[in-house]
């Protein structure tokens, strides 16, 4: 339990938001280590204990700096790969945020950039994580994840990209 709290606190510090804006490579490297630590912990959790952690991280990604979205969806992409069909149980909560971010990251749909600095690089990274995560959710789906409602939510933002 103590390890879980330490890893959560470390993750919440959000290296992305405190790293110099121009150093995406260094940010990515450090984030990778933090995500690997978190992944090691998640693999030992039950669904019941992972669920609140996942929702807390999702809420965290929606507050503060937009760079948190990069971190969260990178983590989600890694979790989708490692947990496979188990991650699909949580993926329904990502459909609306993914659709919204696909729209916000489309420069023809909005006049305001999603990120303040290095916008095009960060948008490309975000799209990579979003689409990779979505691909893995569909790849490992065994429970008919892509319902008509979810498909309708995702279809237009995907086509507009």
CSV table of C-alpha atoms in Angstrom, one decimal:
chain,number,residue,atom,x,y,z
A,1,UNK,CA,0.0,0.0,0.0
A,2,UNK,CA,2.9,2.4,0.9
A,3,UNK,CA,4.6,1.6,-2.5
A,4,UNK,CA,1.3,2.4,-4.3
A,5,UNK,CA,1.1,5.8,-2.6
A,6,UNK,CA,4.7,6.6,-3.3
A,7,UNK,CA,4.4,5.8,-7.0
A,8,UNK,CA,1.1,7.7,-7.3
A,9,UNK,CA,2.7,10.7,-5.7
A,10,UNK,CA,5.7,10.5,-8.0
A,11,UNK,CA,3.5,10.2,-11.0
A,12,UNK,CA,1.4,13.1,-9.9
A,13,UNK,CA,4.4,15.4,-9.7
A,14,UNK,CA,4.1,15.4,-13.5
A,15,UNK,CA,7.6,15.6,-14.8
A,16,UNK,CA,6.2,16.9,-18.1
A,17,UNK,CA,5.0,20.1,-16.5
A,18,UNK,CA,8.3,20.9,-14.7
A,19,UNK,CA,10.7,19.9,-17.4
A,20,UNK,CA,12.1,22.7,-19.6
A,21,UNK,CA,9.6,23.1,-22.5
A,22,UNK,CA,12.1,22.5,-25.2
A,23,UNK,CA,13.4,19.2,-23.9
A,24,UNK,CA,10.9,16.6,-25.1
A,25,UNK,CA,13.5,13.9,-25.5
A,26,UNK,CA,14.6,14.2,-21.8
A,27,UNK,CA,11.0,14.4,-20.7
A,28,UNK,CA,10.1,11.3,-22.7
A,29,UNK,CA,13.1,9.4,-21.2
A,30,UNK,CA,12.2,10.2,-17.6
A,31,UNK,CA,8.5,9.7,-18.1
A,32,UNK,CA,9.3,6.3,-19.5
A,33,UNK,CA,11.0,5.3,-16.3
A,34,UNK,CA,8.1,6.6,-14.2
A,35,UNK,CA,5.6,4.7,-16.4
A,36,UNK,CA,7.6,1.5,-16.1
A,37,UNK,CA,7.5,1.8,-12.3
A,38,UNK,CA,3.8,2.5,-12.3
A,39,UNK,CA,3.3,-0.5,-14.7
A,40,UNK,CA,5.2,-2.8,-12.4
A,41,UNK,CA,2.9,-1.8,-9.6
A,42,UNK,CA,-0.3,-2.0,-11.7
A,43,UNK,CA,0.5,-5.6,-12.8
A,44,UNK,CA,0.3,-6.6,-9.1
A,45,UNK,CA,-3.0,-4.9,-8.4
A,46,UNK,CA,-6.4,-6.5,-8.6
A,47,UNK,CA,-9.1,-4.9,-10.8
A,48,UNK,CA,-10.8,-3.5,-7.6
A,49,UNK,CA,-7.6,-1.7,-6.5
A,50,UNK,CA,-6.6,-0.6,-10.1
A,51,UNK,CA,-10.0,1.0,-10.9
A,52,UNK,CA,-9.8,3.9,-8.5
A,53,UNK,CA,-6.1,4.5,-9.4
A,54,UNK,CA,-7.0,4.6,-13.1
A,55,UNK,CA,-9.9,7.1,-12.6
A,56,UNK,CA,-7.7,9.3,-10.3
A,57,UNK,CA,-5.1,9.4,-13.1
A,58,UNK,CA,-7.8,10.2,-15.7
A,59,UNK,CA,-9.1,13.1,-13.5
A,60,UNK,CA,-5.5,14.2,-12.9
A,61,UNK,CA,-4.9,14.4,-16.7
A,62,UNK,CA,-7.8,16.8,-17.1
A,63,UNK,CA,-6.6,19.4,-14.6
A,64,UNK,CA,-3.5,21.6,-14.7
A,65,UNK,CA,-1.2,21.6,-17.7
A,66,UNK,CA,-2.3,20.1,-21.0
A,67,UNK,CA,1.0,18.2,-21.0
A,68,UNK,CA,-0.6,15.9,-18.5
A,69,UNK,CA,-2.6,14.5,-21.4
A,70,UNK,CA,0.6,13.3,-23.1
A,71,UNK,CA,1.6,11.5,-19.9
A,72,UNK,CA,-1.8,9.9,-19.3
A,73,UNK,CA,-2.3,8.7,-22.8
A,74,UNK,CA,1.2,7.4,-23.0
A,75,UNK,CA,0.5,5.4,-19.8
A,76,UNK,CA,-2.8,4.3,-21.2
A,77,UNK,CA,-1.1,3.1,-24.4
A,78,UNK,CA,1.4,1.0,-22.3
A,79,UNK,CA,-1.4,-0.3,-20.1
A,80,UNK,CA,-3.5,-1.3,-23.1
A,81,UNK,CA,-0.5,-3.3,-24.5
A,82,UNK,CA,0.3,-5.0,-21.2
A,83,UNK,CA,-3.2,-5.6,-19.8
A,84,UNK,CA,-4.7,-6.5,-23.2
A,85,UNK,CA,-8.4,-7.4,-22.9
A,86,UNK,CA,-8.4,-6.4,-19.2
A,87,UNK,CA,-7.7,-2.8,-20.1
A,88,UNK,CA,-10.8,-2.9,-22.4
A,89,UNK,CA,-12.9,-2.9,-19.1
A,90,UNK,CA,-11.7,0.6,-18.4
A,91,UNK,CA,-11.5,1.9,-22.0
A,92,UNK,CA,-15.1,2.9,-22.3
A,93,UNK,CA,-14.2,5.9,-20.1
A,94,UNK,CA,-11.6,7.0,-22.7
A,95,UNK,CA,-13.9,7.2,-25.7
A,96,UNK,CA,-15.2,10.7,-25.1
A,97,UNK,CA,-11.9,12.2,-24.0
A,98,UNK,CA,-10.2,10.6,-27.1
A,99,UNK,CA,-12.9,12.0,-29.4
A,100,UNK,CA,-12.6,15.4,-27.8
A,101,UNK,CA,-8.8,15.4,-28.1
A,102,UNK,CA,-8.9,14.3,-31.7
A,103,UNK,CA,-11.1,17.3,-32.4
A,104,UNK,CA,-9.0,19.7,-30.3
A,105,UNK,CA,-5.8,18.6,-32.0
A,106,UNK,CA,-7.1,19.2,-35.5
A,107,UNK,CA,-5.9,22.6,-36.6
A,108,UNK,CA,-8.7,22.9,-39.1
A,109,UNK,CA,-11.3,22.5,-36.4
A,110,UNK,CA,-9.9,25.0,-33.9
A,111,UNK,CA,-8.1,28.3,-34.0
A,112,UNK,CA,-6.4,27.9,-30.6
A,113,UNK,CA,-3.4,25.5,-30.3
A,114,UNK,CA,-3.8,22.7,-27.8
A,115,UNK,CA,-0.3,23.2,-26.4
A,116,UNK,CA,1.4,26.5,-25.6
A,117,UNK,CA,5.0,25.6,-26.8
A,118,UNK,CA,6.2,23.0,-29.3
A,119,UNK,CA,2.6,22.6,-30.2
A,120,UNK,CA,3.0,20.6,-33.5
A,121,UNK,CA,5.5,18.2,-31.9
A,122,UNK,CA,3.3,17.6,-28.8
A,123,UNK,CA,0.1,17.3,-30.9
A,124,UNK,CA,1.9,14.6,-33.0
A,125,UNK,CA,2.9,12.8,-29.9
A,126,UNK,CA,-0.6,13.0,-28.4
A,127,UNK,CA,-2.1,11.7,-31.6
A,128,UNK,CA,0.4,8.9,-31.7
A,129,UNK,CA,-0.6,7.9,-28.1
A,130,UNK,CA,-4.3,8.3,-28.7
A,131,UNK,CA,-4.4,6.3,-31.9
A,132,UNK,CA,-2.1,3.6,-30.6
A,133,UNK,CA,-4.2,3.2,-27.5
A,134,UNK,CA,-7.4,3.0,-29.5
A,135,UNK,CA,-5.8,0.5,-31.8
A,136,UNK,CA,-4.8,-1.8,-28.9
A,137,UNK,CA,-8.2,-1.5,-27.3
A,138,UNK,CA,-9.8,-2.7,-30.6
A,139,UNK,CA,-7.1,-5.3,-31.1
A,140,UNK,CA,-7.6,-6.9,-27.7
A,141,UNK,CA,-11.3,-6.4,-27.5
A,142,UNK,CA,-13.2,-9.6,-26.6
A,143,UNK,CA,-16.4,-8.0,-25.3
A,144,UNK,CA,-17.7,-5.9,-28.2
A,145,UNK,CA,-16.2,-2.7,-27.0
A,146,UNK,CA,-17.0,-0.8,-30.2
A,147,UNK,CA,-20.7,-0.3,-29.8
A,148,UNK,CA,-22.7,1.8,-32.2
A,149,UNK,CA,-22.7,4.7,-29.7
A,150,UNK,CA,-18.9,4.6,-29.2
A,151,UNK,CA,-18.4,4.2,-33.0
A,152,UNK,CA,-20.6,7.3,-33.6
A,153,UNK,CA,-18.6,9.2,-31.0
A,154,UNK,CA,-15.2,8.4,-32.6
A,155,UNK,CA,-16.1,8.3,-36.3
A,156,UNK,CA,-16.2,12.0,-37.2
A,157,UNK,CA,-13.1,13.0,-35.2
A,158,UNK,CA,-11.2,10.1,-36.7
A,159,UNK,CA,-12.3,11.0,-40.2
A,160,UNK,CA,-11.5,14.7,-39.7
A,161,UNK,CA,-7.9,13.8,-38.8
